[in-house]
PDB file of C-alpha atoms in Angstrom:
ATOM      1  CA  MET A   1     -41.777 -39.404 -13.378  1.00 52.00           C
ATOM      2  CA  GLN A   2     -45.056 -37.488 -13.119  1.00 56.00           C
ATOM      3  CA  ASN A   3     -46.915 -36.667  -9.926  1.00 60.00           C
ATOM      4  CA  VAL A   4     -50.338 -38.200 -10.113  1.00 59.00           C
ATOM      5  CA  MET A   5     -51.998 -35.495  -7.965  1.00 61.00           C
ATOM      6  CA  THR A   6     -50.553 -32.383  -9.646  1.00 66.00           C
ATOM      7  CA  GLY A   7     -49.685 -33.717 -13.038  1.00 68.00           C
ATOM      8  CA  ILE A   8     -46.257 -31.975 -12.863  1.00 71.00           C
ATOM      9  CA  ALA A   9     -43.240 -33.973 -13.850  1.00 69.00           C
ATOM     10  CA  GLN A  10     -40.853 -34.573 -10.922  1.00 68.00           C
ATOM     11  CA  PRO A  11     -37.127 -35.131 -11.500  1.00 63.00           C
ATOM     12  CA  LYS A  12     -35.857 -38.567 -10.865  1.00 71.00           C
ATOM     13  CA  PRO A  13     -34.154 -39.105  -7.485  1.00 73.00           C
ATOM     14  CA  ARG A  14     -30.873 -39.894  -9.237  1.00 76.00           C
ATOM     15  CA  ALA A  15     -31.030 -36.539 -11.093  1.00 77.00           C
ATOM     16  CA  ARG A  16     -31.573 -34.700  -7.757  1.00 79.00           C
ATOM     17  CA  ILE A  17     -28.496 -36.327  -6.248  1.00 79.00           C
ATOM     18  CA  LEU A  18     -26.449 -35.413  -9.336  1.00 79.00           C
ATOM     19  CA  ASN A  19     -27.625 -31.767  -9.149  1.00 87.00           C
ATOM     20  CA  LEU A  20     -26.776 -31.636  -5.432  1.00 89.00           C
ATOM     21  CA  LYS A  21     -23.253 -32.899  -6.221  1.00 90.00           C
ATOM     22  CA  TYR A  22     -22.741 -30.103  -8.752  1.00 92.00           C
ATOM     23  CA  ILE A  23     -23.987 -27.478  -6.313  1.00 93.00           C
ATOM     24  CA  ILE A  24     -21.726 -28.705  -3.490  1.00 94.00           C
ATOM     25  CA  GLY A  25     -18.761 -28.970  -5.860  1.00 95.00           C
ATOM     26  CA  GLY A  26     -19.393 -25.435  -7.133  1.00 95.00           C
ATOM     27  CA  LEU A  27     -19.580 -24.070  -3.590  1.00 96.00           C
ATOM     28  CA  ILE A  28     -16.301 -25.775  -2.659  1.00 97.00           C
ATOM     29  CA  ILE A  29     -14.570 -24.302  -5.721  1.00 97.00           C
ATOM     30  CA  LEU A  30     -15.955 -20.810  -5.017  1.00 97.00           C
ATOM     31  CA  GLY A  31     -14.870 -21.081  -1.367  1.00 97.00           C
ATOM     32  CA  ALA A  32     -11.361 -22.089  -2.394  1.00 96.00           C
ATOM     33  CA  ILE A  33     -11.115 -19.172  -4.844  1.00 96.00           C
ATOM     34  CA  ALA A  34     -12.376 -16.731  -2.194  1.00 95.00           C
ATOM     35  CA  ALA A  35      -9.909 -18.057   0.410  1.00 94.00           C
ATOM     36  CA  PHE A  36      -7.012 -17.792  -2.077  1.00 92.00           C
ATOM     37  CA  ALA A  37      -7.941 -14.235  -3.099  1.00 91.00           C
ATOM     38  CA  LEU A  38      -8.371 -13.115   0.515  1.00 88.00           C
ATOM     39  CA  SER A  39      -5.027 -14.560   1.647  1.00 86.00           C
ATOM     40  CA  ASN A  40      -3.188 -12.881  -1.259  1.00 84.00           C
ATOM     41  CA  PHE A  41      -4.921  -9.579  -0.606  1.00 82.00           C
ATOM     42  CA  GLN A  42      -3.936  -9.574   3.065  1.00 75.00           C
ATOM     43  CA  SER A  43      -0.290 -10.435   2.310  1.00 72.00           C
ATOM     44  CA  ASN A  44      -0.022  -7.508  -0.135  1.00 75.00           C
ATOM     45  CA  VAL A  45      -1.570  -4.905   2.127  1.00 78.00           C
ATOM     46  CA  VAL A  46       0.896  -2.210   3.155  1.00 78.00           C
ATOM     47  CA  TYR A  47      -0.278   0.075   5.918  1.00 84.00           C
ATOM     48  CA  TYR A  48      -0.006   3.820   5.596  1.00 87.00           C
ATOM     49  CA  TYR A  49       1.100   5.933   8.571  1.00 93.00           C
ATOM     50  CA  THR A  50       1.803   9.564   9.295  1.00 93.00           C
ATOM     51  CA  VAL A  51       4.962  10.511  11.173  1.00 93.00           C
ATOM     52  CA  PRO A  52       3.181  10.952  14.553  1.00 93.00           C
ATOM     53  CA  GLU A  53       1.500   7.535  14.144  1.00 93.00           C
ATOM     54  CA  LEU A  54       4.825   5.927  13.228  1.00 92.00           C
ATOM     55  CA  VAL A  55       6.636   7.490  16.181  1.00 90.00           C
ATOM     56  CA  ALA A  56       3.859   6.431  18.566  1.00 92.00           C
ATOM     57  CA  GLN A  57       3.954   2.804  17.363  1.00 91.00           C
ATOM     58  CA  LYS A  58       7.685   2.571  16.672  1.00 90.00           C
ATOM     59  CA  THR A  59       8.328  -0.609  18.653  1.00 91.00           C
ATOM     60  CA  ARG A  60       5.407  -2.495  17.155  1.00 91.00           C
ATOM     61  CA  LEU A  61       6.162  -1.433  13.569  1.00 91.00           C
ATOM     62  CA  THR A  62       9.904  -2.120  13.565  1.00 92.00           C
ATOM     63  CA  GLY A  63      10.731  -4.575  10.787  1.00 91.00           C
ATOM     64  CA  GLN A  64       7.311  -4.459   9.107  1.00 90.00           C
ATOM     65  CA  THR A  65       6.805  -3.203   5.567  1.00 91.00           C
ATOM     66  CA  ILE A  66       4.828   0.038   5.838  1.00 93.00           C
ATOM     67  CA  ARG A  67       4.376   3.401   4.144  1.00 93.00           C
ATOM     68  CA  VAL A  68       4.979   6.679   5.877  1.00 94.00           C
ATOM     69  CA  ASN A  69       3.821  10.051   4.640  1.00 92.00           C
ATOM     70  CA  GLY A  70       4.802  13.510   5.724  1.00 92.00           C
ATOM     71  CA  PRO A  71       6.119  16.896   4.701  1.00 92.00           C
ATOM     72  CA  LEU A  72       9.657  16.819   3.343  1.00 91.00           C
ATOM     73  CA  ASP A  73      12.289  18.784   5.239  1.00 90.00           C
ATOM     74  CA  GLN A  74      14.120  20.357   2.275  1.00 88.00           C
ATOM     75  CA  SER A  75      17.086  21.392   4.423  1.00 90.00           C
ATOM     76  CA  SER A  76      17.813  17.787   5.434  1.00 91.00           C
ATOM     77  CA  ILE A  77      18.309  16.376   1.916  1.00 91.00           C
ATOM     78  CA  ASP A  78      21.710  14.708   1.662  1.00 93.00           C
ATOM     79  CA  LEU A  79      22.521  12.839  -1.556  1.00 92.00           C
ATOM     80  CA  ASP A  80      25.664  10.752  -2.016  1.00 92.00           C
ATOM     81  CA  GLN A  81      26.045  10.428  -5.805  1.00 89.00           C
ATOM     82  CA  LYS A  82      28.631   7.624  -5.592  1.00 91.00           C
ATOM     83  CA  THR A  83      26.486   5.255  -3.573  1.00 92.00           C
ATOM     84  CA  MET A  84      23.135   6.667  -4.798  1.00 92.00           C
ATOM     85  CA  THR A  85      22.135   7.031  -1.157  1.00 94.00           C
ATOM     86  CA  LEU A  86      19.605   9.684  -0.282  1.00 94.00           C
ATOM     87  CA  LYS A  87      19.033  10.767   3.306  1.00 95.00           C
ATOM     88  CA  PHE A  88      16.286  13.148   4.333  1.00 94.00           C
ATOM     89  CA  ASN A  89      13.835  13.849   7.116  1.00 93.00           C
ATOM     90  CA  ILE A  90      10.085  13.866   7.133  1.00 93.00           C
ATOM     91  CA  LYS A  91       8.665  16.358   9.613  1.00 91.00           C
ATOM     92  CA  ASP A  92       5.125  16.411  10.868  1.00 90.00           C
ATOM     93  CA  ASN A  93       3.683  18.105  13.967  1.00 88.00           C
ATOM     94  CA  GLY A  94       7.156  18.700  15.379  1.00 89.00           C
ATOM     95  CA  MET A  95       8.181  15.046  15.006  1.00 92.00           C
ATOM     96  CA  VAL A  96      11.046  14.066  12.740  1.00 93.00           C
ATOM     97  CA  GLN A  97      11.519  10.735  10.992  1.00 94.00           C
ATOM     98  CA  PRO A  98      14.889  10.141   9.293  1.00 95.00           C
ATOM     99  CA  VAL A  99      14.667   8.231   6.003  1.00 95.00           C
ATOM    100  CA  VAL A 100      17.403   6.507   3.988  1.00 96.00           C
ATOM    101  CA  TYR A 101      16.798   5.513   0.382  1.00 96.00           C
ATOM    102  CA  LYS A 102      19.148   3.841  -2.090  1.00 95.00           C
ATOM    103  CA  GLY A 103      18.243   4.176  -5.725  1.00 91.00           C
ATOM    104  CA  VAL A 104      17.354   6.654  -8.394  1.00 90.00           C
ATOM    105  CA  VAL A 105      16.300   9.954  -6.894  1.00 88.00           C
ATOM    106  CA  PRO A 106      13.074  11.411  -8.291  1.00 86.00           C
ATOM    107  CA  ASP A 107      13.588  14.652 -10.221  1.00 83.00           C
ATOM    108  CA  THR A 108      10.781  16.309  -8.308  1.00 83.00           C
ATOM    109  CA  LEU A 109      12.439  15.862  -4.924  1.00 82.00           C
ATOM    110  CA  THR A 110      13.641  19.448  -4.614  1.00 78.00           C
ATOM    111  CA  ASN A 111      10.200  20.780  -5.585  1.00 74.00           C
ATOM    112  CA  GLY A 112       8.281  18.286  -3.493  1.00 71.00           C
ATOM    113  CA  GLU A 113       6.159  19.236  -0.567  1.00 81.00           C
ATOM    114  CA  SER A 114       5.587  15.830   0.929  1.00 88.00           C
ATOM    115  CA  VAL A 115       6.957  12.322   0.532  1.00 91.00           C
ATOM    116  CA  VAL A 116       5.491   8.844   0.737  1.00 92.00           C
ATOM    117  CA  ALA A 117       8.190   6.292   1.547  1.00 93.00           C
ATOM    118  CA  GLU A 118       7.644   2.532   1.522  1.00 94.00           C
ATOM    119  CA  GLY A 119      10.031   0.320   3.422  1.00 94.00           C
ATOM    120  CA  ARG A 120      10.924  -0.821   6.925  1.00 94.00           C
ATOM    121  CA  LEU A 121      11.776   0.872  10.169  1.00 93.00           C
ATOM    122  CA  ASP A 122      15.082  -0.479  11.485  1.00 93.00           C
ATOM    123  CA  ALA A 123      16.063  -1.014  15.123  1.00 91.00           C
ATOM    124  CA  ALA A 124      17.879   2.337  15.213  1.00 92.00           C
ATOM    125  CA  GLY A 125      14.633   4.147  14.305  1.00 91.00           C
ATOM    126  CA  VAL A 126      15.722   5.015  10.755  1.00 95.00           C
ATOM    127  CA  PHE A 127      13.221   4.301   8.001  1.00 95.00           C
ATOM    128  CA  GLN A 128      14.923   2.248   5.254  1.00 96.00           C
ATOM    129  CA  ALA A 129      12.894   3.058   2.158  1.00 95.00           C
ATOM    130  CA  ASP A 130      12.639   0.710  -0.805  1.00 95.00           C
ATOM    131  CA  SER A 131      10.713   3.260  -2.836  1.00 93.00           C
ATOM    132  CA  ILE A 132       9.754   6.880  -2.485  1.00 93.00           C
ATOM    133  CA  LEU A 133       7.022   8.947  -4.062  1.00 90.00           C
ATOM    134  CA  VAL A 134       7.293  12.711  -4.051  1.00 88.00           C
ATOM    135  CA  LYS A 135       4.084  14.657  -4.016  1.00 84.00           C
ATOM    136  CA  CYS A 136       4.332  17.864  -6.001  1.00 76.00           C
ATOM    137  CA  PRO A 137       2.722  21.143  -5.071  1.00 68.00           C
ATOM    138  CA  SER A 138      -0.938  21.315  -5.956  1.00 65.00           C
ATOM    139  CA  ARG A 139      -0.241  24.064  -8.440  1.00 62.00           C
ATOM    140  CA  TYR A 140       2.789  25.539 -10.114  1.00 60.00           C
ATOM    141  CA  GLU A 141       3.257  29.234 -10.491  1.00 63.00           C
ATOM    142  CA  SER A 142       5.544  30.873 -12.981  1.00 66.00           C
ATOM    143  CA  GLU A 143       8.251  33.190 -11.798  1.00 66.00           C
ATOM    144  CA  THR A 144       7.268  36.792 -11.839  1.00 69.00           C
ATOM    145  CA  PRO A 145       9.353  38.749 -14.325  1.00 67.00           C
ATOM    146  CA  LYS A 146      11.825  41.159 -12.811  1.00 65.00           C
ATOM    147  CA  GLN A 147      10.955  44.771 -13.325  1.00 65.00           C
ATOM    148  CA  ASN A 148      13.754  47.216 -14.047  1.00 59.00           C
TER     149      ASN A 148
END
């Protein structure tokens, strides 16, 4: 159909309705994809806390999957080889958080400066870690040779 005044061809009304259907259908599909992606993203988010933040919000965070980060207390490391149970403390600003982890112990644990543990805080206030990540010192230095 051509407009008599302008001479420009106008789409037929049926074609406009068909285009509108495609646009609405496309928007519905994009909205569904966005809603699905957003819900999956939120369910996989694990919050990251320091020891003082964890201690301050202990009651609220009990039972939730979270990550806690802090300096490793080397003197508290207790490994039971038979049960593969590792117990240690994370200390930060004078606050101590006991952590229990069952699994393969990272080789860098004894050299580590800080630890990121992911797991849940139990009712007794002990962090039950499902995984741990040991952060190594920012630089390694070789031993100085002994002089005779």
